[in-house]
Amino acid sequence: ELFIPPLPIPRRVKGFRMVAEFDVDERGAVVGFTFNETPDREYNRRLREVLADTRFRPAVRSDGTPIRSKARVPYDF
């Protein structure tokens, strides 16, 4: 799923590079995540909500069996 940040993006956040790290289960659902917070507390709250709803395709072994994995997603504001 494509990450689309909450709009509008505050001025304080423009030029900021966020890196989110996700723990993704065998179904592609996010089990947990972390991200480096922006200078704007309210915007961090909104980002947390959007990031929690992110979905992925699960990682797979060479035989096609889905596995739990980590995903790192950078985003420049």
Coordinates of N, CA, C and O in Angstrom, one line a residue:
E1 N 0.8 -1.2 0.0 CA 0.0 0.0 0.0 C 0.9 1.2 0.0 O 1.9 1.3 0.7
L2 N 0.5 2.2 -0.8 CA 1.3 3.5 -0.9 C 1.0 4.3 0.3 O -0.1 4.5 0.8
F3 N 2.1 4.8 0.9 CA 2.0 5.7 2.1 C 1.6 7.1 1.6 O 2.4 7.7 0.8
I4 N 0.5 7.6 2.1 CA 0.1 9.0 1.8 C 0.0 9.7 3.1 O -0.8 9.4 4.0
P5 N 0.9 10.7 3.4 CA 0.8 11.4 4.7 C -0.4 12.3 4.8 O -1.0 12.7 3.8
P6 N -0.8 12.5 6.1 CA -2.0 13.4 6.3 C -1.7 14.8 5.7 O -0.6 15.3 5.9
L7 N -2.7 15.3 5.1 CA -2.7 16.7 4.6 C -3.5 17.6 5.4 O -4.5 17.2 5.9
P8 N -3.2 18.9 5.5 CA -2.0 19.5 4.9 C -0.8 19.2 5.8 O -0.9 18.9 7.0
I9 N 0.4 19.3 5.2 CA 1.7 19.1 5.9 C 2.1 20.4 6.5 O 2.2 21.4 5.8
P10 N 2.3 20.5 7.8 CA 2.7 21.7 8.5 C 4.0 22.2 7.9 O 4.9 21.5 7.6
R11 N 4.2 23.5 8.0 CA 5.5 24.2 7.5 C 6.7 23.6 8.3 O 7.7 23.4 7.8
R12 N 6.5 23.4 9.6 CA 7.6 22.9 10.5 C 8.1 21.6 10.0 O 9.2 21.2 10.4
V13 N 7.3 20.8 9.2 CA 7.7 19.5 8.8 C 8.3 19.4 7.5 O 9.0 18.5 7.1
K14 N 8.1 20.5 6.7 CA 8.7 20.5 5.3 C 10.2 20.4 5.4 O 10.8 21.1 6.1
G15 N 10.8 19.5 4.5 CA 12.2 19.3 4.5 C 12.6 18.2 5.5 O 13.8 17.8 5.5
F16 N 11.7 17.6 6.3 CA 12.0 16.6 7.2 C 12.0 15.2 6.6 O 11.2 14.9 5.7
R17 N 12.9 14.3 7.0 CA 13.0 13.0 6.5 C 12.5 12.0 7.6 O 13.1 11.9 8.6
M18 N 11.4 11.4 7.4 CA 10.8 10.4 8.3 C 11.2 9.0 7.8 O 11.2 8.7 6.6
V19 N 11.6 8.2 8.8 CA 11.8 6.7 8.5 C 10.9 5.9 9.4 O 11.1 6.0 10.6
A20 N 10.0 5.2 8.8 CA 9.1 4.3 9.6 C 9.6 2.8 9.4 O 10.0 2.4 8.3
E21 N 9.6 2.1 10.5 CA 10.0 0.7 10.5 C 8.8 -0.1 11.0 O 8.3 0.1 12.1
F22 N 8.4 -1.1 10.2 CA 7.2 -1.9 10.5 C 7.6 -3.3 10.8 O 8.5 -3.9 10.1
D23 N 6.9 -3.9 11.7 CA 6.9 -5.4 11.9 C 5.7 -5.9 11.2 O 4.5 -5.6 11.6
V24 N 5.8 -6.7 10.2 CA 4.7 -7.2 9.4 C 4.5 -8.7 9.5 O 5.5 -9.5 9.4
D25 N 3.3 -9.1 9.8 CA 3.0 -10.5 10.1 C 2.9 -11.3 8.7 O 3.0 -10.7 7.7
E26 N 2.6 -12.6 8.9 CA 2.4 -13.5 7.7 C 1.3 -13.1 6.8 O 1.2 -13.6 5.7
R27 N 0.3 -12.3 7.3 CA -0.8 -11.9 6.5 C -0.7 -10.5 5.8 O -1.5 -10.1 5.1
G28 N 0.4 -9.9 6.2 CA 0.7 -8.5 5.7 C 0.2 -7.4 6.6 O 0.3 -6.2 6.3
A29 N -0.4 -7.8 7.8 CA -0.8 -6.8 8.7 C 0.3 -6.3 9.6 O 1.3 -7.0 9.9
V30 N 0.2 -5.0 9.9 CA 1.3 -4.4 10.8 C 1.0 -4.8 12.2 O 0.0 -4.5 12.8
V31 N 2.1 -5.4 12.8 CA 2.0 -5.9 14.2 C 2.5 -4.7 15.1 O 2.0 -4.5 16.2
G32 N 3.5 -4.0 14.6 CA 4.0 -2.8 15.4 C 4.8 -2.0 14.5 O 5.2 -2.4 13.4
F33 N 5.1 -0.7 14.9 CA 5.9 0.1 14.1 C 6.5 1.2 14.9 O 6.0 1.5 16.0
T34 N 7.6 1.8 14.4 CA 8.2 3.0 15.1 C 8.6 4.0 13.9 O 8.6 3.6 12.8
F35 N 8.7 5.2 14.3 CA 9.2 6.2 13.3 C 9.8 7.4 14.1 O 9.5 7.6 15.2
N36 N 10.7 8.0 13.4 CA 11.3 9.2 14.0 C 10.3 10.4 13.9 O 9.8 10.6 12.8
E37 N 10.0 11.0 15.0 CA 9.0 12.0 15.1 C 9.4 13.3 14.5 O 10.6 13.7 14.6
T38 N 8.5 14.0 13.9 CA 8.7 15.3 13.4 C 8.7 16.4 14.5 O 8.4 16.0 15.6
P39 N 9.0 17.6 14.2 CA 9.0 18.7 15.2 C 7.6 19.1 15.6 O 7.4 19.9 16.5
D40 N 6.5 18.5 14.9 CA 5.2 18.9 15.2 C 4.4 17.8 15.9 O 4.1 16.8 15.3
R41 N 4.1 18.0 17.2 CA 3.4 17.0 18.0 C 2.1 16.5 17.4 O 1.8 15.3 17.4
E42 N 1.3 17.5 17.1 CA -0.1 17.2 16.5 C 0.1 16.3 15.2 O -0.7 15.4 15.0
Y43 N 1.0 16.7 14.4 CA 1.2 16.0 13.1 C 1.7 14.6 13.4 O 1.3 13.6 12.7
N44 N 2.5 14.4 14.4 CA 3.0 13.1 14.8 C 1.8 12.2 15.2 O 1.8 11.0 14.8
R45 N 0.8 12.7 15.9 CA -0.4 12.0 16.2 C -1.1 11.5 15.0 O -1.5 10.3 14.9
R46 N -1.3 12.4 14.0 CA -1.9 12.1 12.8 C -1.1 11.0 12.0 O -1.7 10.1 11.4
L47 N 0.2 11.2 12.0 CA 1.0 10.2 11.3 C 0.9 8.8 11.9 O 0.8 7.8 11.2
R48 N 0.9 8.8 13.2 CA 0.7 7.5 13.9 C -0.6 6.8 13.5 O -0.6 5.6 13.3
E49 N -1.7 7.5 13.3 CA -2.9 6.9 12.9 C -2.8 6.4 11.5 O -3.3 5.3 11.2
V50 N -2.2 7.1 10.6 CA -2.0 6.7 9.2 C -1.1 5.5 9.1 O -1.4 4.5 8.4
L51 N 0.0 5.5 9.8 CA 1.0 4.4 9.8 C 0.4 3.1 10.4 O 0.7 2.0 9.9
A52 N -0.5 3.3 11.4 CA -1.1 2.1 12.0 C -2.0 1.4 11.0 O -2.2 0.1 11.1
D53 N -2.5 2.1 10.0 CA -3.5 1.5 9.0 C -2.8 1.0 7.8 O -3.4 0.5 6.9
T54 N -1.4 1.1 7.7 CA -0.7 0.6 6.5 C -0.7 -0.9 6.4 O -0.7 -1.6 7.4
R55 N -0.9 -1.4 5.2 CA -0.9 -2.8 4.9 C 0.2 -3.1 3.9 O 0.5 -2.3 3.1
F56 N 0.7 -4.3 4.0 CA 1.7 -4.8 3.2 C 1.4 -6.2 2.6 O 0.5 -6.9 3.1
R57 N 2.0 -6.6 1.5 CA 2.0 -7.9 1.1 C 3.0 -8.6 2.0 O 4.1 -8.1 2.3
P58 N 2.7 -9.8 2.5 CA 3.7 -10.5 3.4 C 5.0 -10.9 2.6 O 4.9 -11.2 1.4
A59 N 6.1 -10.9 3.3 CA 7.3 -11.5 2.7 C 7.1 -13.0 2.6 O 6.3 -13.6 3.3
V60 N 7.8 -13.6 1.6 CA 7.7 -15.0 1.4 C 9.1 -15.7 1.3 O 10.1 -15.1 0.9
R61 N 9.1 -16.9 1.7 CA 10.3 -17.8 1.6 C 10.4 -18.1 0.1 O 9.5 -17.9 -0.7
S62 N 11.5 -18.8 -0.3 CA 11.7 -19.2 -1.7 C 10.7 -20.1 -2.2 O 10.4 -20.2 -3.3
D63 N 10.0 -20.9 -1.2 CA 9.0 -21.8 -1.6 C 7.6 -21.2 -1.6 O 6.6 -21.8 -1.9
G64 N 7.5 -19.8 -1.4 CA 6.3 -19.1 -1.4 C 5.5 -19.1 -0.1 O 4.4 -18.5 0.0
T65 N 6.1 -19.6 1.0 CA 5.4 -19.6 2.3 C 5.6 -18.2 2.9 O 6.7 -17.7 3.0
P66 N 4.4 -17.6 3.3 CA 4.5 -16.2 3.9 C 5.2 -16.3 5.2 O 5.1 -17.3 6.0
I67 N 6.0 -15.2 5.5 CA 6.7 -15.2 6.8 C 6.6 -13.8 7.4 O 6.3 -12.8 6.7
R68 N 6.8 -13.7 8.7 CA 6.8 -12.4 9.4 C 8.2 -11.7 9.0 O 9.2 -12.4 8.9
S69 N 8.1 -10.4 8.8 CA 9.4 -9.7 8.5 C 9.3 -8.2 8.9 O 8.3 -7.8 9.5
K70 N 10.4 -7.5 8.6 CA 10.5 -6.1 8.9 C 10.5 -5.3 7.6 O 11.0 -5.8 6.6
A71 N 9.9 -4.1 7.6 CA 9.9 -3.2 6.4 C 10.3 -1.8 6.9 O 9.8 -1.4 7.9
R72 N 11.2 -1.2 6.1 CA 11.6 0.1 6.4 C 11.2 1.1 5.3 O 11.5 0.8 4.1
V73 N 10.5 2.1 5.7 CA 9.9 3.0 4.6 C 10.4 4.5 4.9 O 9.9 5.1 5.9
P74 N 11.2 5.0 4.1 CA 11.6 6.5 4.3 C 10.6 7.3 3.5 O 10.0 6.9 2.5
Y75 N 10.4 8.6 4.0 CA 9.6 9.5 3.4 C 10.1 10.9 3.6 O 10.4 11.3 4.7
D76 N 10.3 11.7 2.5 CA 10.7 13.1 2.6 C 9.6 14.0 2.4 O 8.8 13.9 1.5
F77 N 9.4 14.9 3.4 CA 8.3 15.8 3.4 C 8.7 17.1 2.6 O 9.8 17.5 2.6

